[in-house]
Tab-separated table of C-alpha atoms in Angstrom:
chain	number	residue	atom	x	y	z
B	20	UNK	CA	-50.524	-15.504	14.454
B	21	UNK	CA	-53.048	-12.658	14.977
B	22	UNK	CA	-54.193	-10.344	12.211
B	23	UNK	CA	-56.339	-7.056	12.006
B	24	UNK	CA	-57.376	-6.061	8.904
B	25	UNK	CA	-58.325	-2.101	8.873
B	26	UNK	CA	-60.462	-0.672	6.815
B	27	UNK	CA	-62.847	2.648	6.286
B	28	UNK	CA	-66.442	1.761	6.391
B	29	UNK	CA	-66.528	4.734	2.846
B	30	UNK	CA	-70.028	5.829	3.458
B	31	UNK	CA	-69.689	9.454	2.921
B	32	UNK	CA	-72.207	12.472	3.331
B	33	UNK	CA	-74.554	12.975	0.556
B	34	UNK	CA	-74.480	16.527	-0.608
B	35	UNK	CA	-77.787	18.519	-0.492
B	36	UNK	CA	-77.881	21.913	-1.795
B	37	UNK	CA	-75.221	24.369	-3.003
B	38	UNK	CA	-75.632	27.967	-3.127
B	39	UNK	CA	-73.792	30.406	-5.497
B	40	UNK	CA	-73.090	32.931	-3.014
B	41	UNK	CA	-69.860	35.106	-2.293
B	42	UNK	CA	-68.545	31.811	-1.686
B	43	UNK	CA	-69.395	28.002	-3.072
B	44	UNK	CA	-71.040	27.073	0.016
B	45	UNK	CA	-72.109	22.912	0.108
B	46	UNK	CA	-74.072	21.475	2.507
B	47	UNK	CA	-73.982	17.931	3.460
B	48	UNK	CA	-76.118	15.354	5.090
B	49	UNK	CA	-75.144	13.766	8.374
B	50	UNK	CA	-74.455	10.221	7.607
B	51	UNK	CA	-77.013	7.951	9.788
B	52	UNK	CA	-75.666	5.338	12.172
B	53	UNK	CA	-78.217	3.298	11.341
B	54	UNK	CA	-76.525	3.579	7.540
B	55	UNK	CA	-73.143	2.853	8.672
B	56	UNK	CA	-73.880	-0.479	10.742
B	57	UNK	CA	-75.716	-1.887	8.019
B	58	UNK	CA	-72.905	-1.068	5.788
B	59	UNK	CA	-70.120	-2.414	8.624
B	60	UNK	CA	-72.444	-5.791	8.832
B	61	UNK	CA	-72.454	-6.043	5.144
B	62	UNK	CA	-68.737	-5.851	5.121
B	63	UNK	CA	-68.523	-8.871	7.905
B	64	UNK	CA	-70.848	-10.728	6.532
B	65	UNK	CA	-69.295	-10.811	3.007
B	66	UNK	CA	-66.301	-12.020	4.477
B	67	UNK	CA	-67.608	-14.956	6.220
B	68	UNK	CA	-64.576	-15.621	8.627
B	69	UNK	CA	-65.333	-18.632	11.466
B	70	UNK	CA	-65.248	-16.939	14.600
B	71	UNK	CA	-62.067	-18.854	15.727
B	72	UNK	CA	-60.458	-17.377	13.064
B	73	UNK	CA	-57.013	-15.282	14.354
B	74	UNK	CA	-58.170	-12.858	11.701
B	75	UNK	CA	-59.799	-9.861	12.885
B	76	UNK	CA	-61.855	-7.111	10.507
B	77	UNK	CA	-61.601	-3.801	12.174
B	78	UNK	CA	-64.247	-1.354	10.044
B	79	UNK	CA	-64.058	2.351	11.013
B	80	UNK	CA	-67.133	3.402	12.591
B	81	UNK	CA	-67.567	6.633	10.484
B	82	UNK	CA	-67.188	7.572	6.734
B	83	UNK	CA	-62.766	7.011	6.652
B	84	UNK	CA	-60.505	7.211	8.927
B	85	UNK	CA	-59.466	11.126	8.272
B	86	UNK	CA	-63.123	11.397	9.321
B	87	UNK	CA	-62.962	9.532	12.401
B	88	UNK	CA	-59.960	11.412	13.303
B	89	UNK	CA	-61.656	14.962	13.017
B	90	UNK	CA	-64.657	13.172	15.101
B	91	UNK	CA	-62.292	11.923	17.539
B	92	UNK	CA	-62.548	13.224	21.228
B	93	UNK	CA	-58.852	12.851	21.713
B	94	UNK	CA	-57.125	13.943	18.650
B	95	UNK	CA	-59.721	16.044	17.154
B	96	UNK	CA	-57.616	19.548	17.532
B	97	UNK	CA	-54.310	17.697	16.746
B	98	UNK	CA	-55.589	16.437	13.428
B	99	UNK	CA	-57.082	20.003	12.734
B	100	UNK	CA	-53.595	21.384	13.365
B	101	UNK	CA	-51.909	18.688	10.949
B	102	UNK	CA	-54.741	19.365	8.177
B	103	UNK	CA	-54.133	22.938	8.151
B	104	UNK	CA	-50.230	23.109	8.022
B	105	UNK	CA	-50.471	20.826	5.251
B	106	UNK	CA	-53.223	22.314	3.393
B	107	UNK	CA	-52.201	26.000	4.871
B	108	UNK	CA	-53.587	27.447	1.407
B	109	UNK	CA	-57.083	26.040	1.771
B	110	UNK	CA	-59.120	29.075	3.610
B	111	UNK	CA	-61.590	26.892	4.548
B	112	UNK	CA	-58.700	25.159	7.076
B	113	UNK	CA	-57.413	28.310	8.294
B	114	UNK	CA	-58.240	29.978	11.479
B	115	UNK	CA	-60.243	33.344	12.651
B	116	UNK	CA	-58.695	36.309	14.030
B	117	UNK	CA	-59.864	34.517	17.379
B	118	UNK	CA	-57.674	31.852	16.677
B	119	UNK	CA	-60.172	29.679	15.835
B	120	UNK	CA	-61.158	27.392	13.451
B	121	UNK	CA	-64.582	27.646	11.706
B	122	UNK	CA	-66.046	24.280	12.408
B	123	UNK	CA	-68.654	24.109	9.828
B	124	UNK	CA	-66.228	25.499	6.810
B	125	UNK	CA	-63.373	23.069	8.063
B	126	UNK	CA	-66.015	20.230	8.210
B	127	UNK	CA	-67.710	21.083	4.794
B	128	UNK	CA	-63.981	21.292	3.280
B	129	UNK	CA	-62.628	18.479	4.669
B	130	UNK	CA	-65.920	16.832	3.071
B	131	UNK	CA	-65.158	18.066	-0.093
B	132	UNK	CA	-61.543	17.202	-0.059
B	133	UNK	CA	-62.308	13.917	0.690
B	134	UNK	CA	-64.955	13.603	-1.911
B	135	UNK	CA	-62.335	15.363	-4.367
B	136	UNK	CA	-59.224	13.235	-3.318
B	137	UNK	CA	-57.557	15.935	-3.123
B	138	UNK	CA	-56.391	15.528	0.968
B	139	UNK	CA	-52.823	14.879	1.140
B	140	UNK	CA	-53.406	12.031	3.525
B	141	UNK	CA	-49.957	11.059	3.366
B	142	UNK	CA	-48.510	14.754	4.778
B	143	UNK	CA	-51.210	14.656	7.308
B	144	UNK	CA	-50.270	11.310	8.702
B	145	UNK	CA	-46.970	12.857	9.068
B	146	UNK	CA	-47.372	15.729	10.975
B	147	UNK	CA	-50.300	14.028	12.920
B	148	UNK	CA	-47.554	10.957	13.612
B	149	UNK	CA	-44.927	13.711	15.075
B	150	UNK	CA	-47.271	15.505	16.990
B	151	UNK	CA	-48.408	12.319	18.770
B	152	UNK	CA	-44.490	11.192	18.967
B	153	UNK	CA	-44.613	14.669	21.364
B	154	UNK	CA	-47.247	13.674	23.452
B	155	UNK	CA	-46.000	11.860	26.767
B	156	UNK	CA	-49.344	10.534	26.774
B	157	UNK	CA	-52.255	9.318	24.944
B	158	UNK	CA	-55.303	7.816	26.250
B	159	UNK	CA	-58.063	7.220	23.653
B	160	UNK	CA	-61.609	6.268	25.186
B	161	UNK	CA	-63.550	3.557	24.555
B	162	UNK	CA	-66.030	5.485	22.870
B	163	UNK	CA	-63.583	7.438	20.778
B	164	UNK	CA	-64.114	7.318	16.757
B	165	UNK	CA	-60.962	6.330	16.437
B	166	UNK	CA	-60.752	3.337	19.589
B	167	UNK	CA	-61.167	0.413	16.715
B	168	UNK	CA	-57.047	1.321	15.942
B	169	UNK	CA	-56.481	0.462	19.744
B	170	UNK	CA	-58.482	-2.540	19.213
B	171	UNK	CA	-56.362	-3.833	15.910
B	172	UNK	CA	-53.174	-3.169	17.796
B	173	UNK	CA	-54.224	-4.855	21.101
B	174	UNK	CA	-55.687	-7.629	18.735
B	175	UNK	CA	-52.236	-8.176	16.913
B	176	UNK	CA	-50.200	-7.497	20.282
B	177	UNK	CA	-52.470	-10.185	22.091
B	178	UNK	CA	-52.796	-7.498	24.708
């Protein structure tokens, strides 16, 4: 029988300066990829499975998988949407008069609420499972952040 094992890669931005302005504004570092496929091979590695094993180890590609989500091509805006309803206090998740959302204050938040463990990951996976449940489609890429799902579900479906 087929199994995928899922798993967040957890190598998260490094933060690099804070400013005491009107606001607490943090800055982080981009995480290299160089950093997160030595980490990924470490994780393989450890595990030593034969290669005709029916066990398959599917590592996120990016920091967790609430990161690959807001990274993702395809569900980028729909995860935005879910993060804010849930977290509708948090200004930093909120949108402009333009009806937009600040990308660098959601990102920097989002950082820090993952740092914090203070995202209600649970609530989020909610709302983010009935708005996809809406969707007569969904077609994620390839080269999506969030593709190595598609590949643990193909994996376990022998598909």
């Amino acid at each position: 029988m087929p199994i995928s094992i899922v798993t967040d890669l957890d190598v998260s931005p490094e933060k690099i300066k804070k400013e005491e302005v009107e606001l607490d504004t943090i800055e982080y570092s981009e995480i290299s990829h160089e950093v997160e496929l030595e980490k990924s091979k470490k994780i393989l590695d450890s595990l030593a499975l034969p290669d005709e094993s029916n066990v398959k180890i599917l590592i996120s590609p990016h920091w967790t998988l609430e990161w690959c989500l807001y990274l993702s091509s395809t569900l980028n805006e729909c995860f935005k949407e879910c993060v804010s309803k849930v977290h509708s206090k948090t200004e930093g998740f909120k949108k402009n008069k333009a009806g937009k959302y600040d990308e660098e204050k959601f990102k920097t938040t989002l950082i820090k609420k993952l740092k914090d463990r203070t995202l209600d990951k649970v609530a989020i996976a909610h709302e983010l499972c009935q708005q996809i449940c809406s969707l007569d489609t969904l077609a994620i890429p390839e080269d999506d952040s969030i593709y190595y799902l598609v590949e643990a579900i193909k994996h376990v479906s022998k598909v």
